[in-house]
Amino acid sequence: VIVSQYFGRGSYGKLKKAVYTALISFLLISGLLGGFGLLFSRKIMIVLNTPAEVLDMSVTYLKIYFLGLPFLFMYNVLSSMFNALGKSRIPLYFLIFSSVFNIVLDWIFVANFHLDVAGVAWATLIAQGVSVVGSFTILLKELQTMEGNADGIFAKEELLPMTKIALPSILQQSTVSIGMMLQSVVNSFGAEALAGFSAGMRIESICIVPMVAIGNAISSYTAQNIGAGQQKRVVKGYVQANKLVIFFAVLICVVLE
């Protein structure tokens, strides 16, 4: 949101500083969370009542996932930066590449090297890592084409407004995630119920993709127009976004039923 506002205002020097500040901040946060996860992976799985027959596999997967957390964080931040700059196709291309590359690595690690769950996790980590490096390289080139100097790569004055905007979103998404941890109840029914529940959750996660994407798009759109002083366009964009959400909600509901 902050980067979008600077982009709409044409304040490219502040934009660059905000991008660098966001990247450094999230890299540090992901390192801390990743370290915490590596230390307590088994305890987390036990608290969630993971069935004994899949506990070791779950812990292995979770540890590798936490190891790749910086890549996951950075990819999401880089995608947000491209969206803020109106370059949403770039993260899409990298996501397509990452998905295909992930499938290829899954086949190599599981079918050929017989690494089982660990192979799936390593495939995801490597695919995300390659995408992050590519995205980061292109973002730097995009920033170099803009006028204005960043005047440093980290600024506390940029971090404060980001934090004010981020905290409500963090609390909202954390509430949803904490609610999802009620999966521990499902886990207590055994591996078969867990597998069925996980499959259902995959379908649900696909269904909400249009709504999440429209939400992300309207966030950047709104911030850019606020930065440019185009308040009337904000209202028009908001109305059209809601129409799209309603359309996709009805369409997905009909298809599923």
Coordinates of N, CA and C in Angstrom, one line a residue:
V1 N 0.8 -1.2 0.0 CA 0.0 0.0 0.0 C 0.9 1.3 0.0
I2 N 1.9 1.3 0.9 CA 2.8 2.5 0.9 C 3.5 2.7 -0.4
V3 N 4.0 1.6 -1.0 CA 4.7 1.7 -2.3 C 3.8 2.1 -3.4
S4 N 2.5 1.6 -3.4 CA 1.5 2.1 -4.4 C 1.3 3.6 -4.3
Q5 N 1.2 4.1 -3.0 CA 0.9 5.5 -2.9 C 2.1 6.3 -3.4
Y6 N 3.3 5.9 -3.1 CA 4.5 6.6 -3.7 C 4.5 6.6 -5.2
F7 N 4.1 5.4 -5.7 CA 4.1 5.2 -7.2 C 3.1 6.2 -7.8
G8 N 1.9 6.2 -7.2 CA 0.8 7.1 -7.8 C 1.2 8.6 -7.7
R9 N 2.0 8.9 -6.6 CA 2.4 10.3 -6.4 C 3.6 10.7 -7.2
G10 N 4.3 9.7 -7.7 CA 5.6 9.9 -8.5 C 6.8 10.1 -7.6
S11 N 6.7 9.7 -6.3 CA 7.8 9.9 -5.4 C 8.7 8.7 -5.5
Y12 N 9.5 8.6 -6.5 CA 10.3 7.3 -6.8 C 11.4 7.1 -5.8
G13 N 12.0 8.2 -5.3 CA 13.1 8.0 -4.3 C 12.6 7.4 -3.1
K14 N 11.4 7.9 -2.5 CA 10.8 7.3 -1.3 C 10.3 5.9 -1.6
L15 N 9.8 5.7 -2.9 CA 9.3 4.3 -3.3 C 10.4 3.3 -3.1
K16 N 11.6 3.6 -3.6 CA 12.7 2.7 -3.6 C 13.1 2.4 -2.1
K17 N 13.1 3.4 -1.3 CA 13.5 3.3 0.1 C 12.5 2.4 0.8
A18 N 11.2 2.6 0.5 CA 10.1 1.8 1.1 C 10.3 0.3 0.7
V19 N 10.6 0.0 -0.6 CA 10.8 -1.3 -1.1 C 11.9 -2.0 -0.3
Y20 N 13.1 -1.3 -0.2 CA 14.2 -1.9 0.4 C 13.9 -2.2 1.9
T21 N 13.3 -1.2 2.6 CA 12.9 -1.4 4.0 C 12.0 -2.6 4.2
A22 N 11.0 -2.7 3.3 CA 10.1 -3.9 3.4 C 10.8 -5.2 3.3
L23 N 11.7 -5.3 2.3 CA 12.4 -6.5 2.0 C 13.3 -6.9 3.2
I24 N 14.1 -5.9 3.7 CA 15.0 -6.2 4.8 C 14.2 -6.6 6.1
S25 N 13.1 -5.9 6.3 CA 12.3 -6.2 7.5 C 11.7 -7.6 7.5
F26 N 11.1 -7.9 6.3 CA 10.5 -9.2 6.2 C 11.5 -10.4 6.2
L27 N 12.7 -10.1 5.7 CA 13.7 -11.1 5.7 C 14.1 -11.4 7.1
L28 N 14.3 -10.4 7.9 CA 14.6 -10.6 9.3 C 13.5 -11.3 10.1
I29 N 12.2 -10.9 9.9 CA 11.1 -11.6 10.5 C 11.0 -13.1 10.1
S30 N 11.2 -13.3 8.8 CA 11.1 -14.7 8.4 C 12.2 -15.6 9.0
G31 N 13.4 -15.0 9.1 CA 14.5 -15.7 9.8 C 14.2 -16.1 11.2
L32 N 13.6 -15.1 11.9 CA 13.2 -15.4 13.3 C 12.1 -16.5 13.4
L33 N 11.1 -16.3 12.6 CA 10.0 -17.3 12.6 C 10.5 -18.7 12.2
G34 N 11.3 -18.7 11.1 CA 11.9 -20.0 10.6 C 12.7 -20.7 11.7
G35 N 13.5 -19.9 12.4 CA 14.3 -20.5 13.5 C 13.4 -21.1 14.6
F36 N 12.4 -20.3 15.0 CA 11.4 -20.8 16.0 C 10.8 -22.1 15.6
G37 N 10.4 -22.1 14.3 CA 9.7 -23.3 13.8 C 10.6 -24.5 13.7
L38 N 11.9 -24.3 13.4 CA 12.8 -25.5 13.4 C 13.0 -26.1 14.8
L39 N 13.0 -25.2 15.8 CA 13.2 -25.7 17.1 C 12.0 -26.4 17.7
F40 N 10.8 -26.0 17.3 CA 9.6 -26.5 18.0 C 8.7 -27.3 17.0
S41 N 9.2 -27.7 15.9 CA 8.3 -28.4 14.9 C 7.6 -29.6 15.5
R42 N 8.4 -30.5 16.2 CA 7.8 -31.7 16.8 C 6.7 -31.3 17.8
K43 N 7.0 -30.4 18.7 CA 6.1 -30.0 19.7 C 4.8 -29.4 19.1
I44 N 5.0 -28.6 18.0 CA 3.8 -28.1 17.4 C 2.9 -29.2 16.8
M45 N 3.5 -30.2 16.2 CA 2.7 -31.3 15.6 C 2.1 -32.1 16.7
I46 N 2.7 -32.3 17.8 CA 2.2 -33.1 19.0 C 1.0 -32.3 19.6
V47 N 1.1 -31.0 19.7 CA 0.0 -30.2 20.3 C -1.2 -30.3 19.3
L48 N -1.0 -30.4 18.0 CA -2.1 -30.4 17.1 C -2.6 -31.9 16.9
N49 N -2.2 -32.8 17.8 CA -2.8 -34.2 17.8 C -2.5 -34.9 16.5
T50 N -1.4 -34.7 15.9 CA -1.1 -35.3 14.7 C -1.0 -36.9 14.9
P51 N -1.7 -37.7 14.1 CA -1.7 -39.1 14.3 C -0.2 -39.7 14.3
A52 N 0.0 -40.6 15.2 CA 1.3 -41.2 15.4 C 2.0 -41.7 14.1
E53 N 1.1 -42.3 13.3 CA 1.7 -43.0 12.1 C 2.2 -42.0 11.0
V54 N 1.8 -40.7 11.1 CA 2.3 -39.7 10.2 C 3.1 -38.6 10.9
L55 N 3.3 -38.7 12.2 CA 4.0 -37.7 13.0 C 5.4 -37.4 12.4
D56 N 6.2 -38.4 12.3 CA 7.6 -38.2 11.8 C 7.6 -37.5 10.4
M57 N 6.7 -38.0 9.5 CA 6.7 -37.4 8.2 C 6.3 -35.9 8.3
S58 N 5.3 -35.6 9.1 CA 4.8 -34.3 9.3 C 5.9 -33.3 9.8
V59 N 6.6 -33.8 10.8 CA 7.7 -33.0 11.4 C 8.8 -32.8 10.4
T60 N 9.1 -33.8 9.6 CA 10.2 -33.6 8.5 C 9.7 -32.6 7.6
Y61 N 8.5 -32.7 7.1 CA 8.0 -31.7 6.1 C 8.0 -30.3 6.7
L62 N 7.5 -30.2 8.0 CA 7.4 -28.9 8.6 C 8.8 -28.2 8.8
K63 N 9.8 -29.0 9.2 CA 11.1 -28.5 9.4 C 11.7 -27.9 8.1
I64 N 11.5 -28.6 7.0 CA 12.0 -28.1 5.7 C 11.2 -26.9 5.2
Y65 N 9.9 -26.9 5.6 CA 9.1 -25.8 5.2 C 9.6 -24.5 6.0
F66 N 9.9 -24.7 7.3 CA 10.4 -23.5 8.1 C 11.7 -23.1 7.5
L67 N 12.5 -24.0 7.1 CA 13.8 -23.7 6.5 C 13.7 -22.8 5.3
G68 N 12.6 -23.0 4.5 CA 12.4 -22.3 3.3 C 11.5 -21.0 3.5
L69 N 11.2 -20.7 4.8 CA 10.3 -19.6 5.1 C 10.8 -18.3 4.6
P70 N 12.1 -18.0 4.6 CA 12.6 -16.7 4.0 C 12.2 -16.6 2.5
F71 N 12.3 -17.7 1.8 CA 12.0 -17.7 0.4 C 10.5 -17.4 0.2
L72 N 9.6 -18.0 1.0 CA 8.2 -17.8 1.0 C 7.8 -16.4 1.3
F73 N 8.4 -15.9 2.3 CA 8.2 -14.5 2.7 C 8.6 -13.5 1.6
M74 N 9.8 -13.7 1.1 CA 10.4 -12.8 0.1 C 9.5 -12.9 -1.2
Y75 N 9.1 -14.1 -1.6 CA 8.3 -14.2 -2.8 C 7.0 -13.4 -2.6
N76 N 6.3 -13.5 -1.5 CA 5.1 -12.7 -1.3 C 5.3 -11.2 -1.3
V77 N 6.4 -10.8 -0.6 CA 6.7 -9.4 -0.6 C 7.1 -8.9 -2.0
L78 N 7.9 -9.6 -2.7 CA 8.2 -9.2 -4.1 C 7.0 -9.2 -5.0
S79 N 6.1 -10.1 -4.8 CA 4.8 -10.1 -5.6 C 4.0 -8.8 -5.3
S80 N 4.0 -8.5 -4.0 CA 3.2 -7.3 -3.6 C 3.9 -6.0 -4.2
M81 N 5.2 -6.0 -4.3 CA 5.9 -4.9 -4.8 C 5.6 -4.7 -6.3
F82 N 5.6 -5.9 -7.1 CA 5.3 -5.8 -8.5 C 3.9 -5.3 -8.7
N83 N 2.9 -5.8 -7.9 CA 1.5 -5.4 -8.0 C 1.4 -3.9 -7.7
A84 N 2.2 -3.4 -6.8 CA 2.2 -1.9 -6.5 C 2.7 -1.1 -7.6
L85 N 3.6 -1.7 -8.4 CA 4.2 -1.0 -9.6 C 3.3 -1.3 -10.9
G86 N 2.2 -2.0 -10.7 CA 1.4 -2.3 -11.9 C 2.0 -3.3 -12.8
K87 N 2.9 -4.2 -12.2 CA 3.6 -5.3 -13.0 C 3.1 -6.6 -12.5
S88 N 1.8 -6.8 -12.4 CA 1.3 -8.1 -11.8 C 1.6 -9.3 -12.6
R89 N 1.9 -9.1 -13.9 CA 2.2 -10.3 -14.7 C 3.5 -11.0 -14.4
I90 N 4.5 -10.2 -13.9 CA 5.8 -10.8 -13.6 C 5.7 -11.8 -12.6
P91 N 5.1 -11.6 -11.4 CA 5.0 -12.7 -10.4 C 4.2 -13.8 -10.9
L92 N 3.2 -13.6 -11.8 CA 2.4 -14.7 -12.3 C 3.3 -15.6 -13.1
Y93 N 4.2 -15.0 -14.0 CA 5.1 -15.8 -14.8 C 6.0 -16.7 -13.9
F94 N 6.5 -16.0 -12.9 CA 7.4 -16.7 -12.0 C 6.7 -17.8 -11.2
L95 N 5.4 -17.6 -10.9 CA 4.6 -18.6 -10.2 C 4.3 -19.8 -11.1
I96 N 4.0 -19.5 -12.3 CA 3.8 -20.6 -13.3 C 5.1 -21.4 -13.4
F97 N 6.3 -20.7 -13.6 CA 7.6 -21.4 -13.7 C 7.8 -22.2 -12.4
S98 N 7.6 -21.6 -11.3 CA 7.8 -22.3 -10.0 C 7.0 -23.6 -9.8
S99 N 5.7 -23.5 -10.2 CA 4.8 -24.6 -10.1 C 5.3 -25.8 -11.0
V100 N 5.6 -25.5 -12.3 CA 6.1 -26.5 -13.2 C 7.4 -27.1 -12.7
F101 N 8.3 -26.2 -12.3 CA 9.6 -26.7 -11.8 C 9.4 -27.6 -10.5
N102 N 8.5 -27.2 -9.7 CA 8.2 -27.9 -8.5 C 7.7 -29.3 -8.8
I103 N 6.8 -29.4 -9.8 CA 6.3 -30.8 -10.3 C 7.4 -31.6 -10.8
V104 N 8.3 -31.0 -11.6 CA 9.5 -31.8 -12.1 C 10.4 -32.3 -11.0
L105 N 10.7 -31.4 -10.0 CA 11.5 -31.8 -8.9 C 10.8 -32.8 -8.0
D106 N 9.5 -32.7 -7.8 CA 8.7 -33.8 -7.1 C 9.0 -35.1 -7.7
W107 N 8.8 -35.2 -9.0 CA 9.0 -36.5 -9.8 C 10.4 -37.0 -9.6
I108 N 11.4 -36.1 -9.7 CA 12.8 -36.5 -9.5 C 13.1 -37.0 -8.1
F109 N 12.7 -36.2 -7.1 CA 13.1 -36.5 -5.7 C 12.3 -37.7 -5.2
V110 N 11.0 -37.8 -5.6 CA 10.2 -38.9 -5.0 C 10.2 -40.2 -5.8
A111 N 10.1 -40.1 -7.1 CA 10.0 -41.3 -8.0 C 11.4 -41.9 -8.2
N112 N 12.4 -41.0 -8.4 CA 13.8 -41.5 -8.7 C 14.7 -41.7 -7.4
F113 N 14.7 -40.6 -6.5 CA 15.5 -40.7 -5.4 C 14.8 -41.2 -4.1
H114 N 13.5 -41.5 -4.2 CA 12.7 -42.1 -3.1 C 12.9 -41.3 -1.8
L115 N 12.8 -40.0 -1.9 CA 12.9 -39.2 -0.7 C 11.5 -38.9 0.0
D116 N 10.5 -39.5 -0.5 CA 9.1 -39.4 0.1 C 8.7 -38.0 0.4
V117 N 8.2 -37.8 1.6 CA 7.7 -36.4 2.0 C 8.8 -35.4 2.0
A118 N 10.0 -35.8 2.4 CA 11.1 -34.8 2.5 C 11.4 -34.3 1.0
G119 N 11.3 -35.2 0.1 CA 11.5 -34.9 -1.3 C 10.6 -33.8 -1.8
V120 N 9.3 -34.0 -1.4 CA 8.2 -33.0 -1.8 C 8.6 -31.7 -1.2
A121 N 9.0 -31.7 0.1 CA 9.3 -30.4 0.8 C 10.5 -29.7 0.1
W122 N 11.5 -30.5 -0.1 CA 12.7 -29.9 -0.8 C 12.5 -29.4 -2.2
A123 N 11.6 -30.1 -2.9 CA 11.2 -29.6 -4.2 C 10.5 -28.2 -4.1
T124 N 9.7 -28.0 -3.2 CA 9.0 -26.8 -3.0 C 10.0 -25.7 -2.6
L125 N 10.9 -26.0 -1.7 CA 11.9 -25.0 -1.2 C 12.7 -24.5 -2.4
I126 N 13.2 -25.5 -3.2 CA 14.2 -25.1 -4.3 C 13.4 -24.3 -5.3
A127 N 12.2 -24.7 -5.7 CA 11.4 -24.0 -6.7 C 11.1 -22.6 -6.3
Q128 N 10.8 -22.4 -5.0 CA 10.5 -21.1 -4.5 C 11.8 -20.3 -4.5
G129 N 12.9 -20.9 -4.1 CA 14.2 -20.2 -4.0 C 14.6 -19.6 -5.4
V130 N 14.5 -20.4 -6.4 CA 14.8 -20.0 -7.8 C 13.9 -18.9 -8.2
S131 N 12.6 -19.0 -7.9 CA 11.7 -17.9 -8.3 C 12.0 -16.6 -7.6
V132 N 12.4 -16.7 -6.3 CA 12.7 -15.5 -5.5 C 13.9 -14.8 -6.1
V133 N 14.9 -15.6 -6.4 CA 16.2 -14.9 -7.0 C 15.8 -14.2 -8.3
G134 N 15.0 -14.9 -9.1 CA 14.7 -14.3 -10.4 C 13.8 -13.1 -10.2
S135 N 12.8 -13.1 -9.3 CA 11.9 -12.0 -9.1 C 12.7 -10.8 -8.5
F136 N 13.6 -11.1 -7.6 CA 14.4 -10.0 -7.0 C 15.3 -9.3 -8.0
T137 N 15.9 -10.1 -8.9 CA 16.8 -9.5 -9.9 C 16.0 -8.6 -10.8
I138 N 14.8 -9.0 -11.2 CA 14.0 -8.2 -12.1 C 13.5 -7.0 -11.4
L139 N 13.1 -7.1 -10.1 CA 12.6 -5.9 -9.4 C 13.7 -4.9 -9.3
L140 N 15.0 -5.3 -9.0 CA 16.1 -4.3 -8.9 C 16.2 -3.6 -10.3
K141 N 16.1 -4.3 -11.4 CA 16.2 -3.7 -12.7 C 15.1 -2.7 -12.9
E142 N 13.9 -3.1 -12.5 CA 12.7 -2.1 -12.6 C 13.0 -0.9 -11.8
L143 N 13.5 -1.0 -10.6 CA 13.8 0.2 -9.8 C 14.9 1.1 -10.4
Q144 N 15.8 0.4 -11.0 CA 16.9 1.2 -11.6 C 16.5 2.1 -12.8
T145 N 15.3 1.7 -13.4 CA 14.8 2.5 -14.5 C 14.1 3.7 -14.0
M146 N 13.8 3.8 -12.7 CA 13.0 5.0 -12.2 C 14.0 6.1 -11.7
E147 N 13.5 7.3 -11.8 CA 14.3 8.4 -11.4 C 14.3 8.5 -9.9
G148 N 15.3 9.2 -9.3 CA 15.3 9.4 -7.9 C 16.2 8.4 -7.2
N149 N 16.9 8.8 -6.1 CA 17.7 8.0 -5.3 C 17.0 7.6 -4.0
A150 N 17.3 6.4 -3.6 CA 16.7 5.9 -2.3 C 17.2 6.5 -1.1
D151 N 18.5 7.1 -1.1 CA 19.0 7.7 0.1 C 19.1 6.7 1.2
G152 N 19.7 5.6 1.0 CA 19.8 4.5 2.0 C 18.9 3.4 1.7
I153 N 19.1 2.2 2.3 CA 18.3 1.0 2.0 C 17.4 0.6 3.2
F154 N 17.5 1.3 4.3 CA 16.6 1.1 5.4 C 16.2 2.4 6.1
A155 N 14.9 2.6 6.3 CA 14.4 3.8 6.9 C 13.3 3.5 7.9
K156 N 13.6 3.9 9.2 CA 12.6 3.7 10.2 C 11.3 4.5 10.0
E157 N 11.5 5.6 9.3 CA 10.3 6.5 9.1 C 9.3 5.8 8.0
E158 N 9.9 4.9 7.2 CA 9.1 4.1 6.3 C 8.4 2.9 6.9
L159 N 9.2 2.3 7.9 CA 8.7 1.1 8.6 C 7.4 1.4 9.4
L160 N 7.4 2.6 10.0 CA 6.3 2.9 10.9 C 4.9 2.9 10.2
P161 N 4.8 3.7 9.1 CA 3.5 3.6 8.4 C 3.1 2.2 7.9
M162 N 4.1 1.5 7.4 CA 3.9 0.1 7.0 C 3.3 -0.7 8.1
T163 N 3.9 -0.6 9.3 CA 3.5 -1.3 10.5 C 2.0 -1.0 10.8
K164 N 1.7 0.3 10.8 CA 0.3 0.7 11.1 C -0.7 0.1 10.2
I165 N -0.3 0.0 8.9 CA -1.3 -0.6 7.9 C -1.3 -2.1 8.1
A166 N -0.1 -2.7 8.4 CA 0.0 -4.2 8.4 C -0.6 -4.8 9.6
L167 N -0.5 -4.1 10.8 CA -1.0 -4.8 12.0 C -2.5 -5.3 12.0
P168 N -3.4 -4.4 11.5 CA -4.8 -4.9 11.5 C -4.9 -6.2 10.6
S169 N -4.2 -6.2 9.5 CA -4.2 -7.3 8.5 C -3.6 -8.5 9.2
I170 N -2.5 -8.3 9.9 CA -1.8 -9.4 10.7 C -2.8 -10.1 11.7
L171 N -3.5 -9.2 12.4 CA -4.4 -9.7 13.4 C -5.6 -10.5 12.8
Q172 N -6.1 -9.9 11.6 CA -7.2 -10.6 10.9 C -6.8 -11.9 10.4
Q173 N -5.6 -12.0 9.8 CA -5.2 -13.3 9.2 C -4.8 -14.3 10.3
S174 N -4.2 -13.8 11.4 CA -3.8 -14.6 12.5 C -5.1 -15.3 13.1
T175 N -6.1 -14.5 13.2 CA -7.4 -15.0 13.8 C -7.9 -16.2 12.9
V176 N -7.8 -16.0 11.6 CA -8.3 -17.1 10.7 C -7.4 -18.3 10.9
S177 N -6.0 -18.1 10.9 CA -5.1 -19.2 11.0 C -5.2 -19.9 12.4
I178 N -5.4 -19.2 13.4 CA -5.6 -19.8 14.7 C -6.9 -20.7 14.7
G179 N -7.9 -20.2 14.1 CA -9.1 -21.0 13.9 C -8.9 -22.2 13.1
M180 N -8.0 -22.2 12.1 CA -7.6 -23.3 11.4 C -6.9 -24.4 12.2
M181 N -6.3 -23.9 13.3 CA -5.6 -24.9 14.2 C -6.5 -25.8 14.9
L182 N -7.8 -25.6 14.8 CA -8.8 -26.5 15.3 C -8.7 -27.8 14.5
Q183 N -7.9 -27.8 13.5 CA -7.6 -29.1 12.8 C -7.1 -30.2 13.7
S184 N -6.6 -29.8 14.9 CA -6.2 -30.7 15.9 C -7.3 -31.7 16.3
V185 N -8.6 -31.2 16.2 CA -9.7 -32.0 16.5 C -9.9 -33.0 15.4
V186 N -9.7 -32.6 14.1 CA -9.8 -33.5 13.0 C -8.7 -34.5 13.1
N187 N -7.5 -34.1 13.5 CA -6.3 -35.0 13.5 C -6.6 -36.2 14.5
S188 N -7.4 -35.9 15.5 CA -7.6 -37.0 16.5 C -8.5 -38.1 16.0
F189 N -9.1 -37.9 14.8 CA -9.9 -39.0 14.2 C -9.0 -40.0 13.3
G190 N -7.7 -39.6 13.2 CA -6.8 -40.5 12.5 C -6.4 -40.0 11.1
A191 N -5.5 -40.8 10.5 CA -4.9 -40.4 9.2 C -5.9 -40.3 8.1
E192 N -6.9 -41.2 8.0 CA -7.8 -41.1 6.9 C -8.7 -39.9 6.9
A193 N -9.2 -39.5 8.1 CA -10.0 -38.3 8.2 C -9.1 -37.1 7.9
L194 N -7.9 -37.1 8.4 CA -7.0 -36.0 8.1 C -6.7 -35.8 6.6
A195 N -6.6 -36.9 5.9 CA -6.4 -36.8 4.5 C -7.6 -36.3 3.8
G196 N -8.8 -36.7 4.2 CA -10.0 -36.2 3.6 C -10.2 -34.7 3.8
F197 N -9.9 -34.3 5.1 CA -10.1 -32.9 5.5 C -9.1 -32.1 4.7
S198 N -7.9 -32.5 4.5 CA -6.8 -31.8 3.8 C -7.2 -31.6 2.3
A199 N -7.8 -32.7 1.8 CA -8.2 -32.6 0.4 C -9.3 -31.5 0.2
G200 N -10.3 -31.5 1.2 CA -11.4 -30.5 1.1 C -10.8 -29.1 1.3
M201 N -9.8 -29.0 2.1 CA -9.3 -27.6 2.3 C -8.6 -27.1 1.1
R202 N -8.0 -28.1 0.3 CA -7.3 -27.7 -1.0 C -8.4 -27.1 -1.9
I203 N -9.5 -27.8 -2.0 CA -10.6 -27.3 -2.8 C -11.1 -25.9 -2.4
E204 N -11.2 -25.7 -1.1 CA -11.6 -24.4 -0.6 C -10.6 -23.3 -0.9
S205 N -9.3 -23.7 -0.8 CA -8.3 -22.7 -1.0 C -8.3 -22.2 -2.5
I206 N -8.6 -23.1 -3.4 CA -8.7 -22.8 -4.8 C -9.9 -21.9 -5.0
C207 N -11.0 -22.1 -4.3 CA -12.3 -21.4 -4.5 C -12.1 -19.9 -4.1
I208 N -11.3 -19.6 -3.1 CA -11.2 -18.3 -2.6 C -10.1 -17.5 -3.4
V209 N -9.4 -18.1 -4.3 CA -8.3 -17.4 -5.0 C -8.9 -16.1 -5.7
P210 N -10.0 -16.2 -6.5 CA -10.5 -15.0 -7.1 C -10.7 -13.8 -6.2
M211 N -11.3 -14.1 -5.0 CA -11.6 -13.1 -4.0 C -10.3 -12.5 -3.5
V212 N -9.4 -13.3 -3.1 CA -8.1 -12.8 -2.6 C -7.4 -12.0 -3.7
A213 N -7.4 -12.4 -4.9 CA -6.7 -11.7 -6.0 C -7.3 -10.3 -6.2
I214 N -8.7 -10.3 -6.2 CA -9.4 -9.0 -6.4 C -9.1 -8.1 -5.2
G215 N -9.0 -8.7 -4.0 CA -8.7 -7.9 -2.8 C -7.3 -7.2 -2.9
N216 N -6.3 -8.1 -3.4 CA -5.0 -7.5 -3.5 C -4.9 -6.4 -4.6
A217 N -5.7 -6.7 -5.7 CA -5.6 -5.7 -6.8 C -6.3 -4.4 -6.4
I218 N -7.4 -4.5 -5.7 CA -8.1 -3.2 -5.3 C -7.3 -2.5 -4.2
S219 N -6.5 -3.2 -3.4 CA -5.6 -2.5 -2.5 C -4.6 -1.6 -3.2
S220 N -3.9 -2.2 -4.2 CA -2.9 -1.5 -4.9 C -3.6 -0.3 -5.7
Y221 N -4.7 -0.7 -6.4 CA -5.4 0.3 -7.2 C -5.8 1.5 -6.3
T222 N -6.4 1.2 -5.1 CA -6.8 2.3 -4.2 C -5.7 3.2 -3.8
A223 N -4.6 2.5 -3.4 CA -3.4 3.2 -2.9 C -2.8 4.1 -4.0
Q224 N -2.7 3.6 -5.2 CA -2.2 4.4 -6.3 C -3.0 5.6 -6.6
N225 N -4.3 5.5 -6.5 CA -5.2 6.6 -6.8 C -5.2 7.6 -5.7
I226 N -5.1 7.1 -4.4 CA -5.0 8.0 -3.3 C -3.7 8.9 -3.4
G227 N -2.6 8.2 -3.8 CA -1.3 8.9 -4.0 C -1.4 9.9 -5.1
A228 N -2.2 9.6 -6.2 CA -2.4 10.5 -7.3 C -3.5 11.5 -7.1
G229 N -4.2 11.4 -5.9 CA -5.2 12.4 -5.6 C -6.5 12.2 -6.4
Q230 N -6.7 10.9 -6.9 CA -7.9 10.6 -7.7 C -8.9 9.9 -6.8
Q231 N -9.6 10.6 -5.9 CA -10.5 10.0 -5.0 C -11.7 9.4 -5.6
K232 N -12.2 10.0 -6.7 CA -13.4 9.5 -7.3 C -13.2 8.1 -7.9
R233 N -12.0 7.9 -8.5 CA -11.6 6.6 -9.1 C -11.6 5.5 -8.0
V234 N -11.3 5.8 -6.8 CA -11.3 4.9 -5.7 C -12.6 4.3 -5.5
V235 N -13.7 5.1 -5.4 CA -15.0 4.7 -5.3 C -15.5 3.8 -6.4
K236 N -15.2 4.2 -7.7 CA -15.6 3.5 -8.8 C -14.9 2.1 -8.8
G237 N -13.6 2.1 -8.5 CA -12.9 0.8 -8.4 C -13.5 -0.1 -7.4
Y238 N -13.8 0.4 -6.2 CA -14.4 -0.4 -5.1 C -15.7 -1.0 -5.5
V239 N -16.6 -0.3 -6.2 CA -17.9 -0.8 -6.7 C -17.6 -1.9 -7.7
Q240 N -16.8 -1.7 -8.7 CA -16.5 -2.7 -9.7 C -15.9 -4.0 -9.1
A241 N -15.0 -3.8 -8.1 CA -14.4 -4.9 -7.4 C -15.4 -5.8 -6.7
N242 N -16.4 -5.2 -6.1 CA -17.4 -5.9 -5.4 C -18.3 -6.7 -6.4
K243 N -18.6 -6.1 -7.5 CA -19.3 -6.8 -8.6 C -18.6 -8.0 -9.0
L244 N -17.3 -7.9 -9.2 CA -16.5 -9.1 -9.6 C -16.5 -10.2 -8.6
V245 N -16.4 -9.8 -7.3 CA -16.4 -10.7 -6.2 C -17.8 -11.5 -6.2
I246 N -18.9 -10.8 -6.3 CA -20.2 -11.4 -6.3 C -20.3 -12.4 -7.5
F247 N -19.8 -11.9 -8.7 CA -19.9 -12.8 -9.9 C -19.2 -14.1 -9.6
F248 N -17.9 -14.0 -9.1 CA -17.1 -15.2 -8.9 C -17.7 -16.1 -7.8
A249 N -18.3 -15.5 -6.8 CA -18.9 -16.2 -5.7 C -20.0 -17.1 -6.2
V250 N -20.9 -16.4 -7.0 CA -22.1 -17.2 -7.5 C -21.6 -18.3 -8.5
L251 N -20.7 -17.9 -9.3 CA -20.2 -18.9 -10.3 C -19.6 -20.1 -9.6
I252 N -18.7 -19.9 -8.7 CA -18.0 -21.0 -8.0 C -19.1 -21.8 -7.2
C253 N -20.0 -21.2 -6.6 CA -21.1 -21.9 -5.8 C -21.9 -22.8 -6.7
V254 N -22.3 -22.3 -7.9 CA -23.0 -23.1 -8.9 C -22.2 -24.3 -9.4
V255 N -20.9 -24.1 -9.7 CA -20.1 -25.1 -10.2 C -19.9 -26.2 -9.1
L256 N -19.6 -25.8 -7.9 CA -19.4 -26.8 -6.8 C -20.7 -27.6 -6.5
E257 N -21.8 -26.9 -6.5 CA -23.1 -27.6 -6.2 C -23.4 -28.6 -7.3

